[in-house]
Short mmCIF file of C-alpha atoms in Angstrom, two decimals:
data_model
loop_
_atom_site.label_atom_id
_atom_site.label_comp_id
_atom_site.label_asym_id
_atom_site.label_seq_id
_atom_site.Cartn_x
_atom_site.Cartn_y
_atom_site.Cartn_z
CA UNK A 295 66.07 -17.84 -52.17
CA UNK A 296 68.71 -15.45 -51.12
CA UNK A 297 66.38 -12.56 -50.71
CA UNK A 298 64.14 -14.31 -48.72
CA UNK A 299 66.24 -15.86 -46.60
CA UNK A 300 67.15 -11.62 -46.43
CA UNK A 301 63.66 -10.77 -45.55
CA UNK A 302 63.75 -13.81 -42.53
CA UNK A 303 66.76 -12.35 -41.24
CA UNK A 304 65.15 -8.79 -41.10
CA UNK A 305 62.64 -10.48 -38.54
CA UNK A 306 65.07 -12.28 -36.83
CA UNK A 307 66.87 -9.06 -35.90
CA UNK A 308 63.84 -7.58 -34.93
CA UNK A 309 62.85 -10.36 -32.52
CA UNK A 310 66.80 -10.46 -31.38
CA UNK A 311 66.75 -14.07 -32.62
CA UNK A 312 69.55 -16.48 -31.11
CA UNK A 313 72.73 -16.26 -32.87
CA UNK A 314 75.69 -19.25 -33.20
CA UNK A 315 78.92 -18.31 -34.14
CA UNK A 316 77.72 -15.18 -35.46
CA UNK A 317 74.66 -16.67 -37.93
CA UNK A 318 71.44 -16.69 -37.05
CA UNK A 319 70.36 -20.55 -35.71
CA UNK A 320 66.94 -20.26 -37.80
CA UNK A 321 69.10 -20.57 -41.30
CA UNK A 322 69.93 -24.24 -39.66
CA UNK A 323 66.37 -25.47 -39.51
CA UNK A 324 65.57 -27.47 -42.67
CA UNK A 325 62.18 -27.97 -41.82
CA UNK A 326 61.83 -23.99 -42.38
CA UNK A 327 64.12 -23.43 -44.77
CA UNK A 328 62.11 -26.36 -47.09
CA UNK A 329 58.95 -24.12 -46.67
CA UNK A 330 59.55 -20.68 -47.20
CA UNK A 331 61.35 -22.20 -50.41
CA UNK A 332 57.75 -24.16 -51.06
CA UNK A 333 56.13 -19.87 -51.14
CA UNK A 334 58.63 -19.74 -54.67
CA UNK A 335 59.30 -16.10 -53.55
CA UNK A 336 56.12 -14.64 -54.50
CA UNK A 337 56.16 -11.79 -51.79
CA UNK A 338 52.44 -11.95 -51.03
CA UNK A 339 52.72 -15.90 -50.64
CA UNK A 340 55.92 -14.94 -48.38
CA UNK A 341 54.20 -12.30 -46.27
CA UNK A 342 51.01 -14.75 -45.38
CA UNK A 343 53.73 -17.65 -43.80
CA UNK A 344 55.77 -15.25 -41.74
CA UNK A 345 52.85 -13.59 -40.73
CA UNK A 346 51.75 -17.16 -39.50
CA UNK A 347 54.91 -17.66 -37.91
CA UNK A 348 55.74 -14.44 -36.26
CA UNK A 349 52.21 -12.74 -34.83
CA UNK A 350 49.72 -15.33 -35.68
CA UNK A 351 50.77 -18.33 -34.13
CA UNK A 352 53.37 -17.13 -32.02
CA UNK A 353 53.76 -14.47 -29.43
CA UNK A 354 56.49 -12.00 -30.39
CA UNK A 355 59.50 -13.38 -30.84
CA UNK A 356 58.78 -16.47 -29.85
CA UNK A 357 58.80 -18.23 -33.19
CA UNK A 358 62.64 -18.15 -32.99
CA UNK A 359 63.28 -18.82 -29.53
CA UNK A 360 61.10 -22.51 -30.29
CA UNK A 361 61.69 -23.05 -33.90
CA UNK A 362 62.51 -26.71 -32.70
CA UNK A 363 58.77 -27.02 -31.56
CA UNK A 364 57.29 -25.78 -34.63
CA UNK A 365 54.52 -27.80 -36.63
CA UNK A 366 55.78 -26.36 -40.06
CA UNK A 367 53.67 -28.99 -41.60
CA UNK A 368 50.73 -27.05 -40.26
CA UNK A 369 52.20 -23.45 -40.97
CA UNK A 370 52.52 -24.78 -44.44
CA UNK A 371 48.91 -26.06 -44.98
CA UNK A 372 47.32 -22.89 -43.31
CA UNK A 373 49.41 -20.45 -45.86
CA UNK A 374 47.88 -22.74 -48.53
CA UNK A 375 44.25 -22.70 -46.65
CA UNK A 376 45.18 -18.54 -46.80
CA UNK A 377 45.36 -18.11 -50.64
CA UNK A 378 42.53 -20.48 -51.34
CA UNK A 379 40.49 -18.65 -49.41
CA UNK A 380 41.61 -15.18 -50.63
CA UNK A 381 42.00 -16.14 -54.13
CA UNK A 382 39.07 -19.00 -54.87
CA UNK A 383 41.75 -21.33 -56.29
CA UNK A 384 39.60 -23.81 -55.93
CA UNK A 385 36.78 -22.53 -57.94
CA UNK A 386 39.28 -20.86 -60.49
CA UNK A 387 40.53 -24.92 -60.69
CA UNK A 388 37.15 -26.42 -61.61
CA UNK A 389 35.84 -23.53 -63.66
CA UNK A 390 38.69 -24.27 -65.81
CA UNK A 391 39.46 -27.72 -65.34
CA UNK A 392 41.14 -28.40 -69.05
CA UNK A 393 43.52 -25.16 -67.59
CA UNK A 394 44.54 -26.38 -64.69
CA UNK A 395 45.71 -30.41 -66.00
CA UNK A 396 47.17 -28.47 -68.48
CA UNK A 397 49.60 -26.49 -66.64
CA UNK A 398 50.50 -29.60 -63.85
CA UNK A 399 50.94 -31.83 -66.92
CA UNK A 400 53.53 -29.07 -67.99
CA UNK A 401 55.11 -28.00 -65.46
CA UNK A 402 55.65 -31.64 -63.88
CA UNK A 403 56.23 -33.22 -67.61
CA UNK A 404 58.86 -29.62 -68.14
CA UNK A 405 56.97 -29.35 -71.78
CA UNK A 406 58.13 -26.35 -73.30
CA UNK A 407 55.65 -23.20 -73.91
CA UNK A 408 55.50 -20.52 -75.95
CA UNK A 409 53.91 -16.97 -74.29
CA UNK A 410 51.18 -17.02 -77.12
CA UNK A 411 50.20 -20.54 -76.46
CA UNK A 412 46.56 -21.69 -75.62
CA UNK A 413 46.62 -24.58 -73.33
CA UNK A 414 42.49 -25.25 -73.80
CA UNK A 415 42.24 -24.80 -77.35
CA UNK A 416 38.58 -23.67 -76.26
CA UNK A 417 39.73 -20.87 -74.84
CA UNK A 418 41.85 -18.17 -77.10
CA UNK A 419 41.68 -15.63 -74.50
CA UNK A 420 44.04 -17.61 -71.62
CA UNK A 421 47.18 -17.83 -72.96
CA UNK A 422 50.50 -18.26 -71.49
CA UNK A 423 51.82 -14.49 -71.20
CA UNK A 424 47.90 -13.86 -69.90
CA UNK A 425 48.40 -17.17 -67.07
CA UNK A 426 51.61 -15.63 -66.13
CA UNK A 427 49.87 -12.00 -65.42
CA UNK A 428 46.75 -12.87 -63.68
CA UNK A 429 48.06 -16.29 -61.78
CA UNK A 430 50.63 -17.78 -59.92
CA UNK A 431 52.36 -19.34 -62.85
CA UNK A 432 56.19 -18.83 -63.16
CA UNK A 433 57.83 -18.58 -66.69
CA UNK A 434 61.28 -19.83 -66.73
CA UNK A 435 63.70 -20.00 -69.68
CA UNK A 436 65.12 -22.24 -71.85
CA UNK A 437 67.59 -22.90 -73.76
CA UNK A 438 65.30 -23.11 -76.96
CA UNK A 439 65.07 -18.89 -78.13
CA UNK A 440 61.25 -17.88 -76.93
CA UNK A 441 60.25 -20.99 -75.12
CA UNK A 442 60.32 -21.24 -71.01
CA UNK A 443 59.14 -24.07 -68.83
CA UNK A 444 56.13 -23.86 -66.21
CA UNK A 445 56.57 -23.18 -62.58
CA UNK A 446 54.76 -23.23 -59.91
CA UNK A 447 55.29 -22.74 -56.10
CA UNK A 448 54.74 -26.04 -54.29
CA UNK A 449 52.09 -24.04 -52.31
CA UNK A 450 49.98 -23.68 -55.49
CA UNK A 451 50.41 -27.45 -56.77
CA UNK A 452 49.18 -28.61 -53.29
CA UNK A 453 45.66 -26.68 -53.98
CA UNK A 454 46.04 -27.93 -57.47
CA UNK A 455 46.49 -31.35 -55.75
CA UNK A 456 43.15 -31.01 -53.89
CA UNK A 457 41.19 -30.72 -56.46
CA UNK A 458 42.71 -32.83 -59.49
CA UNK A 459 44.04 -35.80 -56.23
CA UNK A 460 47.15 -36.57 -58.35
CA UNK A 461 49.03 -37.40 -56.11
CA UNK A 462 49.45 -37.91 -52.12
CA UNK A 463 51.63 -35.47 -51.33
CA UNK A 464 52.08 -35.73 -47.41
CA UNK A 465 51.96 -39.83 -47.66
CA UNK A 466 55.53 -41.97 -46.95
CA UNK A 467 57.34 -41.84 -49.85
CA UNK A 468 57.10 -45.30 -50.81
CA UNK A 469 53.45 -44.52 -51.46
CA UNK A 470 54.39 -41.10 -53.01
CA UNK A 471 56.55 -42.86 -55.36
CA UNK A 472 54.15 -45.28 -56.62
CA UNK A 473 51.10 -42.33 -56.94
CA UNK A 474 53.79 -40.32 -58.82
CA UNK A 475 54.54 -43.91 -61.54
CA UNK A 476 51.06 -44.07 -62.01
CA UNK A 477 50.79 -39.99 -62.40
CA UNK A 478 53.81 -40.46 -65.31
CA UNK A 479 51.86 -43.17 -66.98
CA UNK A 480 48.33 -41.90 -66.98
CA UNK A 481 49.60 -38.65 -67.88
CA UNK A 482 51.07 -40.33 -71.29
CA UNK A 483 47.95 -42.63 -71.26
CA UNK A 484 45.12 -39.82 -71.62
CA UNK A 485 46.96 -36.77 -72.47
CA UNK A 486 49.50 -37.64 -74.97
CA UNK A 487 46.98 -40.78 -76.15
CA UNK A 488 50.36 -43.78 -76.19
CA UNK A 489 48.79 -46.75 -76.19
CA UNK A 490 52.48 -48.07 -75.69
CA UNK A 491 56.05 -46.46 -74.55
CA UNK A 492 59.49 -47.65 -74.05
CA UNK A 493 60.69 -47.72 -70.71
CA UNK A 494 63.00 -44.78 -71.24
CA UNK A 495 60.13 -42.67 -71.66
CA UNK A 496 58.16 -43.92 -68.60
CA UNK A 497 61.06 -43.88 -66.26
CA UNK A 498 62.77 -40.55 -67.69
CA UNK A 499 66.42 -40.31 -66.73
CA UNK A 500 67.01 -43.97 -65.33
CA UNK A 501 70.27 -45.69 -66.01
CA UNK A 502 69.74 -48.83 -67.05
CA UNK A 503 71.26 -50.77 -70.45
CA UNK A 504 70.03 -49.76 -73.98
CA UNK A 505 68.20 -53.72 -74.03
CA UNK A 506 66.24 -52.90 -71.06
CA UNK A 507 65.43 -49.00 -71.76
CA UNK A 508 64.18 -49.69 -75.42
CA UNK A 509 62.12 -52.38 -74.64
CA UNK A 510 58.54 -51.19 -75.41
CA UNK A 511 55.39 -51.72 -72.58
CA UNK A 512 51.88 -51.49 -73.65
CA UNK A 513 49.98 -48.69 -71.54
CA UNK A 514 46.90 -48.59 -69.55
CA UNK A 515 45.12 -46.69 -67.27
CA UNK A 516 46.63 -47.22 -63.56
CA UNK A 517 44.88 -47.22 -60.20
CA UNK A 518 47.25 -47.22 -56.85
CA UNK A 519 45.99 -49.67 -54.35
CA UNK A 520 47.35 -51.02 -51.12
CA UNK A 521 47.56 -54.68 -51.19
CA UNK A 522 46.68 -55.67 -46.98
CA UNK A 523 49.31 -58.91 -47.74
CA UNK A 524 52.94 -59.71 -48.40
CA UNK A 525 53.00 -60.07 -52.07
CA UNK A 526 53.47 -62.48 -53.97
CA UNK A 527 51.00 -64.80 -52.21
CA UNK A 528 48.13 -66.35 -54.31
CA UNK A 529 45.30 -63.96 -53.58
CA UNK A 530 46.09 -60.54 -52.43
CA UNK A 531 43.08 -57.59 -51.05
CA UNK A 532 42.73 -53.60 -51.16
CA UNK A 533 43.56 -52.28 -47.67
CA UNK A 534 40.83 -49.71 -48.41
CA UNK A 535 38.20 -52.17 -49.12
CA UNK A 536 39.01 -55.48 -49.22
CA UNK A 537 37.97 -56.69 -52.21
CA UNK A 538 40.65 -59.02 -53.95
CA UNK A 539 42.91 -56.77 -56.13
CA UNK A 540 44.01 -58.87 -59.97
CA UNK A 541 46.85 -57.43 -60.58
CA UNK A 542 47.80 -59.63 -63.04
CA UNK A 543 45.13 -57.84 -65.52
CA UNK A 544 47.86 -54.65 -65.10
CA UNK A 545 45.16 -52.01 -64.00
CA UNK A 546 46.98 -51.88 -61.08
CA UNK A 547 50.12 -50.70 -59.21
CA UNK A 548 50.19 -52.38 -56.04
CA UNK A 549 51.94 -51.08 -53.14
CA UNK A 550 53.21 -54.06 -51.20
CA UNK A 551 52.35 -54.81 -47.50
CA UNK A 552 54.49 -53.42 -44.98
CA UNK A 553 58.06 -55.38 -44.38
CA UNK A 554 57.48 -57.78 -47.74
CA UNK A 555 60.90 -58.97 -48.92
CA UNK A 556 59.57 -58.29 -52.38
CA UNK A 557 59.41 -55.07 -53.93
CA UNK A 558 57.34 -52.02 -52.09
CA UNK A 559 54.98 -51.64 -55.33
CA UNK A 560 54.26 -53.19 -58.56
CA UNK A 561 52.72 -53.61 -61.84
CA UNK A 562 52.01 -56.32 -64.73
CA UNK A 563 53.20 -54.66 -68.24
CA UNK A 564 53.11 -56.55 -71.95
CA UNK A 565 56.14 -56.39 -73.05
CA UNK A 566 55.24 -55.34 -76.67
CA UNK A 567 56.91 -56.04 -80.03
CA UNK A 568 59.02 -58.79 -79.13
CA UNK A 569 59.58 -62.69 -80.61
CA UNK A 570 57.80 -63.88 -77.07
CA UNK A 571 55.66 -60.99 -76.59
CA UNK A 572 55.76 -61.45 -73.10
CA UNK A 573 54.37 -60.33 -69.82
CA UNK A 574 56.62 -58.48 -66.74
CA UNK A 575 56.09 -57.67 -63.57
CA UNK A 576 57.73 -53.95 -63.11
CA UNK A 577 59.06 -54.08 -59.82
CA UNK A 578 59.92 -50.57 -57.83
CA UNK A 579 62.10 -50.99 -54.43
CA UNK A 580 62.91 -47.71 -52.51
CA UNK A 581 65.95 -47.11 -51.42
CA UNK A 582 66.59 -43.93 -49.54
CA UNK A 583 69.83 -42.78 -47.75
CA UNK A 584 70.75 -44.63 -45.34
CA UNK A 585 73.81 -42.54 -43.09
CA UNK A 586 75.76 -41.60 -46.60
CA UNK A 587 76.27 -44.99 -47.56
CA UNK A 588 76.76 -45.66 -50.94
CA UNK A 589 74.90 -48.36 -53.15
CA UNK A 590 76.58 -50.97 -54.06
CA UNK A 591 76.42 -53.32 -57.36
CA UNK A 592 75.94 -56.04 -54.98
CA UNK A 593 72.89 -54.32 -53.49
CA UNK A 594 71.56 -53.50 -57.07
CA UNK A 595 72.02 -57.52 -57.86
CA UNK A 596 70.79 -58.94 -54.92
CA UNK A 597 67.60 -56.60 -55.10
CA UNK A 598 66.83 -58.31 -58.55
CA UNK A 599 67.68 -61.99 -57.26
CA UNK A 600 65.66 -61.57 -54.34
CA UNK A 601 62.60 -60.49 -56.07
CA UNK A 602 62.51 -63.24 -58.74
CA UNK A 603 63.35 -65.92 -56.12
CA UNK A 604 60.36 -64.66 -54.19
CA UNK A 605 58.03 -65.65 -57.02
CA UNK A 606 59.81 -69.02 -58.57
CA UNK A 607 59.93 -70.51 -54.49
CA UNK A 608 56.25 -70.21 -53.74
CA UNK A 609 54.78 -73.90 -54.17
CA UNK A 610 51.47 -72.12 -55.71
CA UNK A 611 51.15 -70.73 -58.81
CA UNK A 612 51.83 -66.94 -58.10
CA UNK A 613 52.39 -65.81 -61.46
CA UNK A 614 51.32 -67.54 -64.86
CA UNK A 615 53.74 -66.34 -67.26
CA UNK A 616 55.52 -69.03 -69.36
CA UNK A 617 58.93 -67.08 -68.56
CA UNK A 618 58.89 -65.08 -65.35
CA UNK A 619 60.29 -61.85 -66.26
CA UNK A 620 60.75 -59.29 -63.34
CA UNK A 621 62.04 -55.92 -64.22
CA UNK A 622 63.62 -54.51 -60.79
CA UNK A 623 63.55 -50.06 -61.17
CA UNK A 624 65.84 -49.00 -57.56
CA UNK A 625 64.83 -45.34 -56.31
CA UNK A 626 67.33 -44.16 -54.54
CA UNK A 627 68.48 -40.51 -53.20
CA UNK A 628 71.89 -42.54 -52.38
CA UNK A 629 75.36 -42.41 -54.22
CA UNK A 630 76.55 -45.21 -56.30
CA UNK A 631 80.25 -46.73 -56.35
CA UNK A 632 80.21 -48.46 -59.41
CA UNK A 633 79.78 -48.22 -63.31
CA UNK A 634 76.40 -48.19 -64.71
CA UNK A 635 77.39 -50.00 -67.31
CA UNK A 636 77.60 -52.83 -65.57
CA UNK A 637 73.86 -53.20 -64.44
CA UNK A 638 72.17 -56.23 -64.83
CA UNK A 639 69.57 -56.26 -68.05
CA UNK A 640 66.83 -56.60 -65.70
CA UNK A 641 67.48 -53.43 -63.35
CA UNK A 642 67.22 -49.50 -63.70
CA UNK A 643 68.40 -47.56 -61.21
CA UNK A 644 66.90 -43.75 -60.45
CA UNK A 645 69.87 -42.34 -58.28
CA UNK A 646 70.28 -38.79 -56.82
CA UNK A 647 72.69 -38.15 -60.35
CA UNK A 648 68.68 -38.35 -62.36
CA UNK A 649 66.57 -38.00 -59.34
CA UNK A 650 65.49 -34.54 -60.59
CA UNK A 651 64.69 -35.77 -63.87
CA UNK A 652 62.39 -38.22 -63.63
CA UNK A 653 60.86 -36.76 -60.42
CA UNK A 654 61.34 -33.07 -62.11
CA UNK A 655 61.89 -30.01 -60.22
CA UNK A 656 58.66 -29.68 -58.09
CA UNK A 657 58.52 -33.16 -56.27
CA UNK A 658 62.38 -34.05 -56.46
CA UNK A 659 62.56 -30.53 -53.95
CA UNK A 660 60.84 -32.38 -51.62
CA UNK A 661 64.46 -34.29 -50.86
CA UNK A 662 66.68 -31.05 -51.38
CA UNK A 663 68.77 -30.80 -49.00
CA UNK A 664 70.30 -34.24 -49.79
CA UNK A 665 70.02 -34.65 -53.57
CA UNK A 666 72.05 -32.04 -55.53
CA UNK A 667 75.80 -32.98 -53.12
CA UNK A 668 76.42 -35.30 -51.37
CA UNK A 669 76.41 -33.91 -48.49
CA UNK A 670 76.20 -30.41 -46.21
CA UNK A 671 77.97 -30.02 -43.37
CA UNK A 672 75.63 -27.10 -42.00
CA UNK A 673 72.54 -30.47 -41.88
CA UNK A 674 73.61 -33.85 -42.25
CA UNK A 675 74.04 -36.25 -38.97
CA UNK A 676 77.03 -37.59 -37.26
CA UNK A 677 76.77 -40.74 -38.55
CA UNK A 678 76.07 -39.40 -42.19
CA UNK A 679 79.74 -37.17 -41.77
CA UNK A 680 81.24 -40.11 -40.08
CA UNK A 681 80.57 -42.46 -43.10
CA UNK A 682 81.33 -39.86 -46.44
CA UNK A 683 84.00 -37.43 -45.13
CA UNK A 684 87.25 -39.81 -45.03
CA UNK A 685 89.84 -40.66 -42.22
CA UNK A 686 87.08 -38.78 -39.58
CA UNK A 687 85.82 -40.76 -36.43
CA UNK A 688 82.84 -39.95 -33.63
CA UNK A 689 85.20 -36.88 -31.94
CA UNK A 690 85.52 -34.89 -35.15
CA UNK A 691 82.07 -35.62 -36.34
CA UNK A 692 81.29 -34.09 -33.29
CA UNK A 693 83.16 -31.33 -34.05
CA UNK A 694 81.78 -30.28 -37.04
CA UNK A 695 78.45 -30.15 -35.66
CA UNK A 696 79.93 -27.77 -33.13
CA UNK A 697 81.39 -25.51 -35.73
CA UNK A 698 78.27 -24.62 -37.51
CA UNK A 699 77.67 -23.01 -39.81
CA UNK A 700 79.97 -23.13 -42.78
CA UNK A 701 80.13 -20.46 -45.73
CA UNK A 702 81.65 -22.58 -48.36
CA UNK A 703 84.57 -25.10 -48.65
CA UNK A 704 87.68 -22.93 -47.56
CA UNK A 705 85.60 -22.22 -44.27
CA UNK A 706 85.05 -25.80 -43.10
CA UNK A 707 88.58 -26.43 -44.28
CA UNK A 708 90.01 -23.77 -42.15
CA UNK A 709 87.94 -24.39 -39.53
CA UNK A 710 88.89 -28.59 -39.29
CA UNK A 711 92.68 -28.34 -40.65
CA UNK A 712 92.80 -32.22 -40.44
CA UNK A 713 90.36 -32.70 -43.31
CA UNK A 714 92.81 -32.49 -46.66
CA UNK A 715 90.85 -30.86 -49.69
CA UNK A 716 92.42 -33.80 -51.90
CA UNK A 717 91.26 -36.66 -49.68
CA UNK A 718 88.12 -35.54 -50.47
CA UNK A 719 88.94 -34.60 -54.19
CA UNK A 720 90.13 -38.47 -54.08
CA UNK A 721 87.03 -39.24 -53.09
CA UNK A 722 84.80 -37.46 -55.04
CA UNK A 723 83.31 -35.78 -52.36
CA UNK A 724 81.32 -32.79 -53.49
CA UNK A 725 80.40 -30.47 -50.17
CA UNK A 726 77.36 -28.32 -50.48
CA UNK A 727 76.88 -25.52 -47.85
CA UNK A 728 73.09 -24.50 -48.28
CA UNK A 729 71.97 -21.83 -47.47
CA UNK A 730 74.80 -19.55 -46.29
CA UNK A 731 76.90 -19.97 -49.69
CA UNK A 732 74.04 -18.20 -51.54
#
C-alpha cells in the first residue's frame, strides 16, 4: 500500500493537489483509499484506475480539486469492465470453470497450497506456480515451510463474482452477510462433501461456549431469499416472486423484511447427534458500529430474549418444534465490554476481534478502516471520537478533526496535550493512523 499511495502522491504533485497541514487532502478520502487498495498493487491494474481518475474522467487536475464528488463506485466497476475486456476473464472463467471455484474456494476458505499443486485434477498442466505466472493470483506465505495462501485483488474476485454469482457484493450488508453464510455452507456442502458440521466450523472464529460451538448441524444446500413479511408470521413469500417460501424444510436462509424485531436472516438446522435430536432456527442479527459504542452483555442477552419471545407470543403456530430452540449468531464490527465467557449457551458473537476470520481477508476489507483499531483519528466522526477517546466533549472533537492528519500516536498526543496516553492505556484504546503511519 505504501508505494501506491507513493505513486498517487506523484500525481497529486503534478496536478498541484490541495494540501492540509502539509499532507495531501486525497490520503483523507476513504472512499479512494478503499479502491486503489481493491487494484492489490498490481501496477497494470493500478495504472488503468488512475488513468480513469486523472485524464479519463476528469479534466486535468480536476480529480483532486472534487474528490468529494467522485462516483468511486463507478471508477471501480469500469477498471474491472477494463481488464475483462483486455484480458477475456470472463471466457478464461468458464473455459475453466473447475479452476476458477477452485481458487475462490481457496482463497476465501485460506486453504493452504503448495506451488506444484493441481487444483482440477484434469488438468496437470495449471498448477499453482503456473496460476501465479500467467494470472492475477497472489501467493502469500505461511507459516507452514513451502505452503502460501491464495490472493486475489478484490478487482479480480468481482469478475470472478460475475460469472460464478457467489455472492452480492454491492448489496447492504445485511444481505451480504446472509449470501456470504450460505457461500460458507454450500462451499462445505459440495466441495468438501459434509453432510454435517459443528458450528465452529460453519461460523469460523465466533466466540461462543464450547456447548454451543460443538454442537453438530446437519448440512444442506442453501438458497438466499427475501421473505416480503416480518417474520415469524404463519406464511411468509419471496420478494422476487412471490411464491410462499418453507423455510421450515431448511433449504432456505431467509432474509427478514425490513424493520422486523426478529432477526435480519435465518435458517432451520437439525441439530444432529443429540438425546432430542432436535430442530433450531439459526438466527443472524447485524450489528454494525454505531458512533464507537461498545456492545454490551445486555445487548447480546436481550438480542436472544427478544427473538425467542417473538416466536413463543404469536397465538398461531409459527414454529412446530416440540422445544423451540433459537440459536442467536451477533455480527458485529463493534467492541465488546465484557467477558466472553459469560455468553449465554444460545448466542455466538462475530466481533471486530474474529471479524477477519470468519469473513477472511478479501470481504472483511470491505470494513477496513474500522475493524483492525478501534478507531483512527485521520477518519472517524465527531460523535465516534466523542464516545471512545475519554474525558473529550463536542469542542475537542472538533478539534481533532481540525488537526488532521496524524502520523502516529506521539503526533496526535502532541498535537491535543489534554489527551493523557494512560487514560487511553486505561481504556484500552488502541489508535490506528491509516494511511500516513505506513
Amino acid at each position: 500500500m505504501k508505494s501506491i499511495i507513493q505513486i498517487v502522491d506523484f500525481y497529486a504533485e503534478k496536478y498541484s493537489a490541495e494540501k492540509i497541514n502539509g499532507e495531501y487532502m486525497w490520503k483523507l478520502c476513504s472512499k479512494f483509499l478503499h479502491i486503489i487498495q481493491d487494484t492489490g498493487g498490481l501496477p497494470r491494474v493500478l495504472q488503468y484506475m488512475l488513468t480513469l481518475c486523472f485524464e479519463e474522467l476528469n479534466t486535468e487536475g480536476e480529480f483532486f480539486r472534487k474528490i468529494s464528488e467522485q462516483d468511486f463506485g463507478n471508477i471501480s466497476r469500469l477498471t474491472a469492465n477494463k481488464l475483462q475486456s483486455l484480458y477475456g476473464i470472463y471466457n478464461t472463467i468458464r473455459a475453466s470453470n473447475k479452476i476458477a471455484w477452485e481458487l475462490l474456494y481457496h482463497c476465501v476458505m485460506e486453504k493452504l497450497v503448495a506451488p506444484g499443486d493441481c487444483l482440477d485434477p484434469n488438468n496437470k498442466t495449471d498448477t499453482i506456480e503456473n496460476l501465479e505466472t500467467e494470472t492475477h493470483v497472489i501467493l502469500k506465505e505461511s507459516k507452514k515451510p513451502g505452503h502460501y495462501y491464495i490472493e486475489m485483488p478484490f478487482l479480480f474476485v468481482v469478475l470472478y463474482n460475475d460469472i460464478l454469482r457467489i455472492v452480492p457484493i454491492k448489496q447492504d450488508w445485511e444481505i451480504f452477510v446472509a449470501f456470504y453464510e450460505a457461500f460458507i455452507n454450500n462451499m462445505l456442502f459440495e466441495r468438501e462433501e459434509k453432510s454435517e458440521v459443528t458450528l465452529e466450523e460453519l461460523y469460523r472464529g465466533a466466540h461462543g461456549k464450547n456447548e454451543t460451538l460443538n454442537k453438530i448441524v446437519e448440512l444442506k444446500k442453501l438458497h438466499v431469499c427475501q421473505s416480503m413479511q416480518q417474520f415469524p408470521c404463519s406464511n411468509i413469500t419471496s420478494l422476487h416472486d412471490n411464491k410462499p417460501i418453507k423455510w421450515e424444510e431448511g433449504n432456505d436462509l431467509v432474509v427478514n423484511g425490513k424493520g422486523a424485531p426478529f432477526g435480519d436472516s435465518f435458517v432451520a438446522r437439525k441439530i444432529l447427534h443429540d438425546p432430542e435430536n432436535f430442530n433450531a432456527l439459526m438466527i443472524t442479527q447485524d450489528k454494525w458500529d454505531y458512533n464507537g459504542k461498545s456492545l454490551t452483555k445486555l445487548e447480546v442477552i436481550k438480542e436472544s430474549i427478544k427473538n425467542l419471545k417473538s416466536l413463543v407470543k404469536k397465538s398461531e403456530s409459527i414454529i412446530n418444534y416440540h422445544d423451540p430452540c433459537c440459536i442467536t449468531i451477533i455480527v458485529t464490527t463493534r467492541k465488546y465490554n465484557f467477558d466472553y465467557g459469560q455468553l449465554p449457551e444460545d448466542v455466538l458473537v462475530i466481533d471486530k476481534t474474529n471479524f477477519e476470520k470468519y469473513f477472511g481477508r478479501i470481504f472483511s476489507s470491505r470494513a477496513a478502516f474500522f475493524l483492525d483499531k478501534d478507531i483512527n483519528p485521520n477518519f472517524s466522526e465527531l460523535a465516534k471520537i466523542k464516545n471512545i477517546v475519554p474525558d473529550i466533549g463536542e469542542v475537542t472533537a472538533g478539534k481533532i478533526a481540525e488537526k488532521r492528519p496524524y502520523y502516529n500516536l506521539n503526533d496526535f498526543l502532541d498535537k491535543h496535550q489534554g489527551i493523557k496516553r494512560q487514560k487511553l492505556d486505561e481504556a484500552n484504546i488502541k489508535l490506528d493512523f491509516f494511511p500516513f503511519d505506513l
